[in-house]
Amino acid sequence: MATLDQTIETGYGEIFHRSLITGQFIFFTDDGDGIMMFYRNDPERKPLGGYGAEELLIGLILKGDWSWASEDMIYNIQCILEAGSDQGDP
């Protein structure tokens, strides 16, 4: 099962690393701006990709609704939260 792996390699040679886990989702990101997500309790369900996954990921970060993040993702979370506070967002 791909969602148990730390790394996923696509058929195009792209490499995604597990980055964030929430109660419902597991997110994988690449070294660029690629995002893949899987439903934690239904890994066979087709994942969102691209903008849908990005919007969901940012929303969950802003809500603080996550239980684990990689070191790289923690840095990204800090940047997102700082950018939000600079704009007066909660």
Tab-separated table of N, CA and C in Angstrom:
chain	number	residue	atom	x	y	z
A	1	MET	N	0.848	-1.177	0.000
A	1	MET	CA	0.000	0.000	0.000
A	1	MET	C	0.892	1.238	0.000
A	2	ALA	N	0.686	2.103	-0.966
A	2	ALA	CA	1.541	3.274	-1.148
A	2	ALA	C	1.546	4.191	0.061
A	3	THR	N	0.435	4.322	0.750
A	3	THR	CA	0.360	5.291	1.838
A	3	THR	C	1.165	4.865	3.061
A	4	LEU	N	1.594	3.624	3.127
A	4	LEU	CA	2.450	3.189	4.223
A	4	LEU	C	3.912	3.477	3.915
A	5	ASP	N	4.214	3.766	2.677
A	5	ASP	CA	5.577	4.042	2.264
A	5	ASP	C	5.973	5.470	2.612
A	6	GLN	N	7.256	5.684	2.809
A	6	GLN	CA	7.788	7.021	3.024
A	6	GLN	C	7.906	7.775	1.701
A	7	THR	N	8.092	7.030	0.612
A	7	THR	CA	8.357	7.615	-0.692
A	7	THR	C	7.524	6.920	-1.758
A	8	ILE	N	7.035	7.708	-2.710
A	8	ILE	CA	6.308	7.172	-3.856
A	8	ILE	C	7.013	7.679	-5.108
A	9	GLU	N	7.281	6.776	-6.046
A	9	GLU	CA	7.821	7.182	-7.342
A	9	GLU	C	6.739	6.947	-8.386
A	10	THR	N	6.414	8.000	-9.128
A	10	THR	CA	5.379	7.893	-10.151
A	10	THR	C	5.937	7.231	-11.398
A	11	GLY	N	5.059	6.903	-12.308
A	11	GLY	CA	5.462	6.320	-13.578
A	11	GLY	C	6.276	7.275	-14.432
A	12	TYR	N	6.268	8.556	-14.076
A	12	TYR	CA	7.036	9.570	-14.800
A	12	TYR	C	8.373	9.856	-14.139
A	13	GLY	N	8.715	9.088	-13.100
A	13	GLY	CA	9.984	9.257	-12.419
A	13	GLY	C	9.984	10.344	-11.345
A	14	GLU	N	8.817	10.936	-11.058
A	14	GLU	CA	8.730	11.937	-10.004
A	14	GLU	C	8.746	11.234	-8.653
A	15	ILE	N	9.429	11.823	-7.684
A	15	ILE	CA	9.525	11.220	-6.360
A	15	ILE	C	8.823	12.117	-5.352
A	16	PHE	N	7.881	11.530	-4.627
A	16	PHE	CA	7.111	12.230	-3.604
A	16	PHE	C	7.430	11.617	-2.249
A	17	HIS	N	7.578	12.462	-1.222
A	17	HIS	CA	7.878	12.011	0.132
A	17	HIS	C	6.691	12.302	1.040
A	18	ARG	N	6.434	11.386	1.971
A	18	ARG	CA	5.351	11.602	2.922
A	18	ARG	C	5.677	12.855	3.723
A	19	SER	N	4.709	13.788	3.783
A	19	SER	CA	4.971	15.094	4.373
A	19	SER	C	4.059	15.462	5.530
A	20	LEU	N	2.789	15.072	5.470
A	20	LEU	CA	1.846	15.508	6.497
A	20	LEU	C	0.769	14.439	6.670
A	21	ILE	N	0.403	14.176	7.931
A	21	ILE	CA	-0.660	13.223	8.220
A	21	ILE	C	-1.703	13.931	9.072
A	22	THR	N	-2.959	13.772	8.675
A	22	THR	CA	-4.085	14.289	9.451
A	22	THR	C	-4.963	13.104	9.829
A	23	GLY	N	-6.076	13.373	10.473
A	23	GLY	CA	-6.991	12.304	10.831
A	23	GLY	C	-7.578	11.599	9.627
A	24	GLN	N	-7.727	12.329	8.506
A	24	GLN	CA	-8.357	11.758	7.310
A	24	GLN	C	-7.421	11.547	6.133
A	25	PHE	N	-6.307	12.278	6.084
A	25	PHE	CA	-5.486	12.293	4.875
A	25	PHE	C	-4.007	12.067	5.165
A	26	ILE	N	-3.314	11.596	4.136
A	26	ILE	CA	-1.855	11.528	4.129
A	26	ILE	C	-1.407	12.274	2.879
A	27	PHE	N	-0.544	13.265	3.071
A	27	PHE	CA	-0.053	14.086	1.970
A	27	PHE	C	1.387	13.733	1.652
A	28	PHE	N	1.687	13.708	0.358
A	28	PHE	CA	3.039	13.515	-0.139
A	28	PHE	C	3.377	14.720	-1.001
A	29	THR	N	4.620	15.216	-0.890
A	29	THR	CA	5.056	16.341	-1.715
A	29	THR	C	6.374	15.984	-2.381
A	30	ASP	N	6.639	16.663	-3.503
A	30	ASP	CA	7.919	16.470	-4.174
A	30	ASP	C	8.806	17.674	-3.858
A	31	ASP	N	9.955	17.760	-4.510
A	31	ASP	CA	10.878	18.857	-4.251
A	31	ASP	C	10.440	20.161	-4.906
A	32	GLY	N	9.411	20.102	-5.721
A	32	GLY	CA	8.883	21.308	-6.360
A	32	GLY	C	7.586	21.697	-5.689
A	33	ASP	N	6.548	21.822	-6.490
A	33	ASP	CA	5.249	22.195	-5.933
A	33	ASP	C	4.212	21.088	-6.094
A	34	GLY	N	4.678	19.874	-6.329
A	34	GLY	CA	3.768	18.747	-6.505
A	34	GLY	C	3.217	18.224	-5.195
A	35	ILE	N	1.920	17.934	-5.184
A	35	ILE	CA	1.249	17.395	-4.002
A	35	ILE	C	0.362	16.227	-4.420
A	36	MET	N	0.429	15.161	-3.642
A	36	MET	CA	-0.493	14.040	-3.784
A	36	MET	C	-1.086	13.788	-2.415
A	37	MET	N	-2.353	13.418	-2.359
A	37	MET	CA	-2.949	13.068	-1.081
A	37	MET	C	-3.752	11.802	-1.226
A	38	PHE	N	-3.809	11.079	-0.123
A	38	PHE	CA	-4.578	9.845	-0.069
A	38	PHE	C	-5.508	9.911	1.124
A	39	TYR	N	-6.631	9.243	1.009
A	39	TYR	CA	-7.552	9.131	2.131
A	39	TYR	C	-6.981	8.070	3.065
A	40	ARG	N	-6.774	8.427	4.303
A	40	ARG	CA	-6.098	7.555	5.258
A	40	ARG	C	-6.832	6.235	5.470
A	41	ASN	N	-8.159	6.262	5.539
A	41	ASN	CA	-8.928	5.048	5.803
A	41	ASN	C	-9.421	4.367	4.535
A	42	ASP	N	-9.108	4.930	3.382
A	42	ASP	CA	-9.536	4.348	2.111
A	42	ASP	C	-8.446	4.599	1.069
A	43	PRO	N	-7.277	3.955	1.228
A	43	PRO	CA	-6.137	4.240	0.355
A	43	PRO	C	-6.372	3.902	-1.118
A	44	GLU	N	-7.381	3.108	-1.411
A	44	GLU	CA	-7.661	2.761	-2.804
A	44	GLU	C	-8.469	3.856	-3.510
A	45	ARG	N	-9.067	4.764	-2.740
A	45	ARG	CA	-9.855	5.857	-3.316
A	45	ARG	C	-8.923	6.799	-4.066
A	46	LYS	N	-9.358	7.212	-5.243
A	46	LYS	CA	-8.514	8.071	-6.077
A	46	LYS	C	-8.198	9.373	-5.334
A	47	PRO	N	-6.923	9.706	-5.221
A	47	PRO	CA	-6.540	10.915	-4.486
A	47	PRO	C	-6.758	12.186	-5.293
A	48	LEU	N	-6.905	13.286	-4.562
A	48	LEU	CA	-6.897	14.594	-5.200
A	48	LEU	C	-5.467	14.921	-5.592
A	49	GLY	N	-5.307	15.706	-6.598
A	49	GLY	CA	-3.983	16.173	-6.989
A	49	GLY	C	-4.060	17.642	-7.316
A	50	GLY	N	-2.919	18.255	-7.515
A	50	GLY	CA	-2.868	19.646	-7.952
A	50	GLY	C	-3.535	20.612	-7.001
A	51	TYR	N	-4.346	21.518	-7.577
A	51	TYR	CA	-4.935	22.601	-6.789
A	51	TYR	C	-5.894	22.112	-5.714
A	52	GLY	N	-6.646	21.068	-5.962
A	52	GLY	CA	-7.564	20.549	-4.954
A	52	GLY	C	-6.817	20.081	-3.720
A	53	ALA	N	-5.723	19.353	-3.917
A	53	ALA	CA	-4.916	18.882	-2.795
A	53	ALA	C	-4.225	20.050	-2.104
A	54	GLU	N	-3.765	21.014	-2.879
A	54	GLU	CA	-3.076	22.177	-2.304
A	54	GLU	C	-4.013	22.993	-1.416
A	55	GLU	N	-5.219	23.256	-1.894
A	55	GLU	CA	-6.184	24.019	-1.098
A	55	GLU	C	-6.544	23.271	0.185
A	56	LEU	N	-6.749	21.970	0.080
A	56	LEU	CA	-7.072	21.167	1.257
A	56	LEU	C	-5.913	21.184	2.249
A	57	LEU	N	-4.700	21.006	1.753
A	57	LEU	CA	-3.513	21.003	2.598
A	57	LEU	C	-3.371	22.327	3.347
A	58	ILE	N	-3.486	23.440	2.668
A	58	ILE	CA	-3.345	24.749	3.304
A	58	ILE	C	-4.457	24.975	4.325
A	59	GLY	N	-5.671	24.587	3.988
A	59	GLY	CA	-6.778	24.723	4.932
A	59	GLY	C	-6.543	23.938	6.215
A	60	LEU	N	-6.042	22.711	6.086
A	60	LEU	CA	-5.767	21.892	7.266
A	60	LEU	C	-4.626	22.470	8.094
A	61	ILE	N	-3.627	23.029	7.424
A	61	ILE	CA	-2.512	23.662	8.137
A	61	ILE	C	-3.011	24.866	8.921
A	62	LEU	N	-3.815	25.706	8.289
A	62	LEU	CA	-4.321	26.904	8.961
A	62	LEU	C	-5.208	26.551	10.154
A	63	LYS	N	-5.916	25.436	10.070
A	63	LYS	CA	-6.756	24.989	11.186
A	63	LYS	C	-5.945	24.270	12.266
A	64	GLY	N	-4.703	23.911	11.946
A	64	GLY	CA	-3.882	23.142	12.887
A	64	GLY	C	-4.349	21.711	13.004
A	65	ASP	N	-5.009	21.211	11.958
A	65	ASP	CA	-5.619	19.884	11.971
A	65	ASP	C	-4.690	18.838	11.370
A	66	TRP	N	-3.541	18.618	12.015
A	66	TRP	CA	-2.612	17.598	11.549
A	66	TRP	C	-1.922	16.977	12.760
A	67	SER	N	-1.486	15.732	12.612
A	67	SER	CA	-0.891	15.011	13.739
A	67	SER	C	0.597	14.735	13.555
A	68	TRP	N	1.099	14.789	12.318
A	68	TRP	CA	2.516	14.545	12.053
A	68	TRP	C	2.913	15.318	10.815
A	69	ALA	N	4.141	15.850	10.822
A	69	ALA	CA	4.683	16.528	9.643
A	69	ALA	C	6.178	16.251	9.553
A	70	SER	N	6.672	16.133	8.332
A	70	SER	CA	8.101	15.971	8.120
A	70	SER	C	8.804	17.282	8.481
A	71	GLU	N	10.117	17.233	8.636
A	71	GLU	CA	10.875	18.446	8.958
A	71	GLU	C	10.678	19.521	7.899
A	72	ASP	N	10.717	19.128	6.637
A	72	ASP	CA	10.507	20.094	5.551
A	72	ASP	C	9.116	20.709	5.624
A	73	MET	N	8.122	19.889	5.927
A	73	MET	CA	6.755	20.407	5.995
A	73	MET	C	6.581	21.324	7.202
A	74	ILE	N	7.236	21.035	8.306
A	74	ILE	CA	7.155	21.919	9.468
A	74	ILE	C	7.681	23.304	9.099
A	75	TYR	N	8.777	23.354	8.357
A	75	TYR	CA	9.299	24.642	7.895
A	75	TYR	C	8.267	25.345	7.007
A	76	ASN	N	7.655	24.604	6.089
A	76	ASN	CA	6.638	25.184	5.206
A	76	ASN	C	5.435	25.680	6.006
A	77	ILE	N	5.041	24.933	7.031
A	77	ILE	CA	3.915	25.333	7.876
A	77	ILE	C	4.230	26.659	8.565
A	78	GLN	N	5.443	26.775	9.091
A	78	GLN	CA	5.843	28.016	9.745
A	78	GLN	C	5.757	29.193	8.779
A	79	CYS	N	6.198	28.985	7.543
A	79	CYS	CA	6.143	30.048	6.523
A	79	CYS	C	4.693	30.419	6.203
A	80	ILE	N	3.830	29.424	6.062
A	80	ILE	CA	2.420	29.677	5.763
A	80	ILE	C	1.758	30.440	6.895
A	81	LEU	N	2.023	30.028	8.137
A	81	LEU	CA	1.412	30.688	9.287
A	81	LEU	C	1.939	32.119	9.452
A	82	GLU	N	3.227	32.324	9.199
A	82	GLU	CA	3.784	33.672	9.270
A	82	GLU	C	3.183	34.569	8.193
A	83	ALA	N	3.027	34.029	6.999
A	83	ALA	CA	2.429	34.818	5.911
A	83	ALA	C	0.985	35.181	6.260
A	84	GLY	N	0.258	34.243	6.866
A	84	GLY	CA	-1.108	34.505	7.271
A	84	GLY	C	-1.199	35.565	8.348
A	85	SER	N	-0.249	35.533	9.303
A	85	SER	CA	-0.286	36.532	10.378
A	85	SER	C	0.134	37.904	9.864
A	86	ASP	N	0.954	37.951	8.834
A	86	ASP	CA	1.340	39.231	8.237
A	86	ASP	C	0.153	39.898	7.557
A	87	GLN	N	-0.809	39.092	7.132
A	87	GLN	CA	-1.982	39.624	6.457
A	87	GLN	C	-3.149	39.820	7.418
A	88	GLY	N	-2.911	39.586	8.710
A	88	GLY	CA	-3.958	39.762	9.702
A	88	GLY	C	-4.882	38.573	9.846
A	89	ASP	N	-4.542	37.422	9.240
A	89	ASP	CA	-5.369	36.220	9.364
A	89	ASP	C	-5.132	35.591	10.728
A	90	PRO	N	-6.113	34.869	11.253
A	90	PRO	CA	-5.927	34.193	12.554
A	90	PRO	C	-4.937	33.061	12.471
